XYZ file of C-alpha atoms in Angstrom:
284
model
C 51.189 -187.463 1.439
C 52.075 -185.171 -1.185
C 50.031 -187.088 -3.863
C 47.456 -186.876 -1.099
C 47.316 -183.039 -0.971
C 47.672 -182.241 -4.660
C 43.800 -183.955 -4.991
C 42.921 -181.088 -2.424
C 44.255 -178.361 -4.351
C 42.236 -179.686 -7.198
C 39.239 -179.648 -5.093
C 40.134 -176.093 -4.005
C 40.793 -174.709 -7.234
C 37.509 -175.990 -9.020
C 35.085 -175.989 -6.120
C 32.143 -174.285 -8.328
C 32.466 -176.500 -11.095
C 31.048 -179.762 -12.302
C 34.011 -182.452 -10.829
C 33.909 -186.221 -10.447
C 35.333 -188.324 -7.637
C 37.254 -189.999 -10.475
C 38.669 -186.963 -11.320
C 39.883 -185.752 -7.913
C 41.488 -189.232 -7.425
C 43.501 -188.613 -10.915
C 44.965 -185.522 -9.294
C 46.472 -187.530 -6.756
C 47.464 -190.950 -9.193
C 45.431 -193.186 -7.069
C 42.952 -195.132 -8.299
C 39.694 -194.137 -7.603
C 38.661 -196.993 -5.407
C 41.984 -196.426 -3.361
C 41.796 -192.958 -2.927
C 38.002 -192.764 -1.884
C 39.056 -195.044 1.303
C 42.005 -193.319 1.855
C 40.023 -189.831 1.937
C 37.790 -191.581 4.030
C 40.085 -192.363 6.565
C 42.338 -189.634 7.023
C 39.322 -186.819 6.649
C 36.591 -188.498 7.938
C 34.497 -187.607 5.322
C 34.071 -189.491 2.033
C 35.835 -186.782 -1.286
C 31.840 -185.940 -2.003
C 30.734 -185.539 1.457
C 33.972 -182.907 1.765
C 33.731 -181.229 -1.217
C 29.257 -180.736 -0.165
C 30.607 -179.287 2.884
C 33.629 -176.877 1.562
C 30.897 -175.209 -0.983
C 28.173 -174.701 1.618
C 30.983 -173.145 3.619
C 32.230 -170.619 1.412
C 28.095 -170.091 0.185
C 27.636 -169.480 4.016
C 30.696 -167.284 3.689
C 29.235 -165.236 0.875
C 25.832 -165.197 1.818
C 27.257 -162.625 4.380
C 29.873 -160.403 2.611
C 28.305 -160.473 -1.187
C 24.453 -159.173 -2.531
C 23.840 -162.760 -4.366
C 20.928 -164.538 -4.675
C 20.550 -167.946 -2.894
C 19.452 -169.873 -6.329
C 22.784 -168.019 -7.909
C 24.494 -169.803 -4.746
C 22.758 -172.696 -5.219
C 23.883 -173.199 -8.869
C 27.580 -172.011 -8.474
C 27.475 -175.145 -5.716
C 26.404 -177.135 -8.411
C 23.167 -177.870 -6.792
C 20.187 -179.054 -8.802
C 17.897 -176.582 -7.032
C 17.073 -173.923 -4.409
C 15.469 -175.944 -2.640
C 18.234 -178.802 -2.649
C 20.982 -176.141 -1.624
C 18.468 -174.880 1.383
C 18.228 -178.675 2.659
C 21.482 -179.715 2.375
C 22.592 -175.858 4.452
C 20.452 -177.031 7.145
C 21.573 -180.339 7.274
C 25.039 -179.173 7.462
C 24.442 -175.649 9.942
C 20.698 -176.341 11.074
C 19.524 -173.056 9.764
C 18.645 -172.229 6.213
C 20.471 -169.620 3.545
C 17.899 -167.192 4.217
C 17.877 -167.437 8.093
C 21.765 -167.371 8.710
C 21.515 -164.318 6.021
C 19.271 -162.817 8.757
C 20.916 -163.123 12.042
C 24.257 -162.147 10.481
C 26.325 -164.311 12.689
C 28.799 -165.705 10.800
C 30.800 -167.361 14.030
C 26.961 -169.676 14.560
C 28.169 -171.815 11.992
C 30.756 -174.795 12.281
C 32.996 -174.174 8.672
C 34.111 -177.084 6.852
C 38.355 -175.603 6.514
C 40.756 -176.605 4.013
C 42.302 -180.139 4.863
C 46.127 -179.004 5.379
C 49.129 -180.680 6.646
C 48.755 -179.549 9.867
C 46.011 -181.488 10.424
C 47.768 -184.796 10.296
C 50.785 -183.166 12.223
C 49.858 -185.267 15.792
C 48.734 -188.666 13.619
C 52.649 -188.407 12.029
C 54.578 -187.484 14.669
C 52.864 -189.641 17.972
C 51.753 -192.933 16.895
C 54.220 -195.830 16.219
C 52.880 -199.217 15.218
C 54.850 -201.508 12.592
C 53.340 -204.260 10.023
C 54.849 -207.493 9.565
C 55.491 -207.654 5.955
C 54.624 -211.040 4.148
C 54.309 -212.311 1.049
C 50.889 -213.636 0.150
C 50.647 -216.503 -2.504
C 48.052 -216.376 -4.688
C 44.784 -217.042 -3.547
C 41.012 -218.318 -4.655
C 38.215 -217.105 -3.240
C 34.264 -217.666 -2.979
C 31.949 -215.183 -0.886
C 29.280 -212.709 -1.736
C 29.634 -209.569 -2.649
C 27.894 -206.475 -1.009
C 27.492 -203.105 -2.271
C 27.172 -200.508 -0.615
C 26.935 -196.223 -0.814
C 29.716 -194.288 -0.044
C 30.198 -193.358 3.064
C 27.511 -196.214 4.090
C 29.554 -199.023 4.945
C 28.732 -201.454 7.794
C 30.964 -204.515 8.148
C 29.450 -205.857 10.801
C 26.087 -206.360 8.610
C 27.727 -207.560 5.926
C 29.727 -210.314 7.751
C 26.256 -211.026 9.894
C 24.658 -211.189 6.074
C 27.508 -213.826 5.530
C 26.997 -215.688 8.438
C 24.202 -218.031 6.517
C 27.113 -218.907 3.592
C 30.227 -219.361 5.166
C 29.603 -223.096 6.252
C 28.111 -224.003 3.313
C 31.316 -223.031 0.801
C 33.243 -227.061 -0.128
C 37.121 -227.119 -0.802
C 37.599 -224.872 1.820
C 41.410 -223.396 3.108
C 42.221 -223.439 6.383
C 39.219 -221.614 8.931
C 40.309 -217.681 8.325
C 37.858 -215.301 6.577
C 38.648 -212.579 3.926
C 36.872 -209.074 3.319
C 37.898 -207.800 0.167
C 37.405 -204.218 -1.132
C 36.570 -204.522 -5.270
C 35.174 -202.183 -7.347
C 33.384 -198.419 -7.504
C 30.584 -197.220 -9.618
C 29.653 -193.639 -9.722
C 26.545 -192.196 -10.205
C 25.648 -188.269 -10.248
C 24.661 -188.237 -6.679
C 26.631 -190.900 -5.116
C 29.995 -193.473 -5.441
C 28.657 -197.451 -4.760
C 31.601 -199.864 -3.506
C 31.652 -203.712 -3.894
C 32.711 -205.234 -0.418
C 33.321 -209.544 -0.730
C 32.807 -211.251 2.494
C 34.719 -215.015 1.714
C 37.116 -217.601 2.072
C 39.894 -218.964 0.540
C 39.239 -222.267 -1.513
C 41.303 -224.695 -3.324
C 39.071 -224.747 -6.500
C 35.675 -223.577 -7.431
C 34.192 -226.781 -8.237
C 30.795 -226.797 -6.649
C 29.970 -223.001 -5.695
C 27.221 -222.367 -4.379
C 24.518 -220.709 -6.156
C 24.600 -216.836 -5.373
C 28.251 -216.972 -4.596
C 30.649 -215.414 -6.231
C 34.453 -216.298 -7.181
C 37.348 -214.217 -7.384
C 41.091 -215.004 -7.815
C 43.822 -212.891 -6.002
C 47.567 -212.619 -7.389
C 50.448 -213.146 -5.367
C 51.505 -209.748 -3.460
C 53.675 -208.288 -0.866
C 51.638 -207.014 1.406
C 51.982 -204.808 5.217
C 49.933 -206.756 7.391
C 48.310 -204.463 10.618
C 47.133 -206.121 13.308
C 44.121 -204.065 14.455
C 43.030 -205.385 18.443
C 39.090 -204.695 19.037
C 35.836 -204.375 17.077
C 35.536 -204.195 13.338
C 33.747 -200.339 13.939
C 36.742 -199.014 15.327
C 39.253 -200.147 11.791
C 39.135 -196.651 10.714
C 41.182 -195.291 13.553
C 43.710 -197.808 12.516
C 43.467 -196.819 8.960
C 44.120 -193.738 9.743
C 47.376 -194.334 11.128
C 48.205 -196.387 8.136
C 47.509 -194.468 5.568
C 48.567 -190.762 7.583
C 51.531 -191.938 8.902
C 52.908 -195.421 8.561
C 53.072 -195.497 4.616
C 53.807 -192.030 3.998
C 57.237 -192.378 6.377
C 57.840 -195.898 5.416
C 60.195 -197.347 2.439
C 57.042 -198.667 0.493
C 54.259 -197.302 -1.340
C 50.849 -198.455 -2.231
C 50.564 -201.540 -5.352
C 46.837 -200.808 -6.938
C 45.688 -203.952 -5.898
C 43.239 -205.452 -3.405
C 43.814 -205.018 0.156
C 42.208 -206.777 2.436
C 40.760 -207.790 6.045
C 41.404 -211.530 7.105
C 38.905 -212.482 10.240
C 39.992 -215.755 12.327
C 37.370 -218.166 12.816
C 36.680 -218.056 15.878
C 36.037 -213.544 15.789
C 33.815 -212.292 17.589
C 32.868 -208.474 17.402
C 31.703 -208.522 21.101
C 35.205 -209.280 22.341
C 37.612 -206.409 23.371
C 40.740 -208.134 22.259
C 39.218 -209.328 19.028
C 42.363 -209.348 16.383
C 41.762 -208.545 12.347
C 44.544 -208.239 10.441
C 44.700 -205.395 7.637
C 46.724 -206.402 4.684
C 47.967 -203.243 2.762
C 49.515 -204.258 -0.690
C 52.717 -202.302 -1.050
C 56.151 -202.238 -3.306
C 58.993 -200.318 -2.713
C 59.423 -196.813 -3.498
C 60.779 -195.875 -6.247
């Protein structure tokens, strides 16, 4: 968790200036992709999403305690305008700069605090659950990819968007289907992801058209076995990336993780099973 923490002192010591998601990942030596999940998880808001919230908090903060103007607020927050800082304070405290200035109530609001330590204390320290570790051979794949914003990310519509293919793909491997997190792009306001809903083929003669291949090297990987619907995999993440890995022998590999459904899964059952596979190597 270390690595984990030295990406929020970054974000605390450069909150009013211009910073990528790439960049607060470097701080921590994950790779962007990585890190923006992992975030994700153990926050529950996406790096952007927290570092919106921590400048609106200490804007909220000043707006009280300093004579500054709300477009020289606006501006430090690295927001394009007055009126894009006032929409995105209400969104956050449902009251604008200039009201909350007014009733001078500074315990209304609902601060965004510094993620600390602390805060994964009870996740650490009162949750056991241990991965079988396996070695996965190398793998070929055909699926579609999906992308999607950050922070936007539905699997059960993209595996319902899937539903039309996944009968359809020849030379299949066994029944078992694979979602595979790929790729980020960043734009100024947002981070897109590339999510592959698949399964595992022995060659890619005769793909589909609008299918997509991939190829996965072989990997050790810590596979999770999460029990209920797909909407509820970020509690489990949590645990695996708050406390299993961080107490464990291993360490994250940069390389694709992945989901692997059964074929007979359905999101409406209770005892539904989807299997997380972490890709790890030993620590150093």
């Amino acid at each position: 968790m270390e690595r984990f923490f030295k990406s929020i002192e970054y974000i605390e010591s450069h909150l009013f200036e211009k910073i990528s998601v790439h960049e607060i990942a470097t701080a921590s030596h994950y790779s962007t992709y990585h890190y923006s999940r992992v975030f994700k998880a153990l926050v529950g808001d996406t790096p952007k999403e927290y570092l919106r919230k921590r400048r609106l908090t200490l804007a909220a903060k000043r707006l009280l305690t300093e004579e500054v103007g709300i477009l020289e607020l606006a501006i430090e927050c690295q927001f394009e305008s007055q009126e894009a800082f006032t929409r995105a304070f209400k969104a956050l405290f449902d009251m604008t700069p200039a009201q909350y200035r007014k009733i001078n109530e500074p315990f209304r609001l609902l601060y965004k605090k510094p993620v600390s330590q602390n805060d994964l204390a009870f996740l650490q320290n009162n949750i056991s659950m241990e991965p079988e570790i396996i070695e996965q051979p190398a793998m070929k794949i055909v699926g579609i990819a999906n992308q999607y914003d950050d922070g936007d990310l539905s699997l059960p519509k993209l595996w319902s968007g899937f539903r039309p293919y996944r009968d359809k793909i020849p030379n299949r491997v066994g029944s078992d289907f694979f979602g595979i997190y790929e790729n980020y792009e960043e734009s100024e306001d947002t981070t897109r992801f590339v999510y592959i809903c698949s399964a595992q083929v022995e060659n890619f003669d005769d793909v589909p058209e609008g299918l997509i291949t991939r190829e996965l090297e072989a990997q050790t990987y810590a596979r999770f076995t999460h029990i209920g619907p797909i909407a509820k995999l970020e509690e489990t993440l949590r645990y695996i990336w708050g406390s299993w890995l961080p107490k464990s022998s291993y360490e994250y590999a940069d390389k694709p993780d992945f989901e692997l459904l059964p074929a007979n899964f359905n999101d409406a059952d209770p005892n539904n099973k989807i299997y997380l596979n972490i890709p790890i190597k030993p620590k150093a």
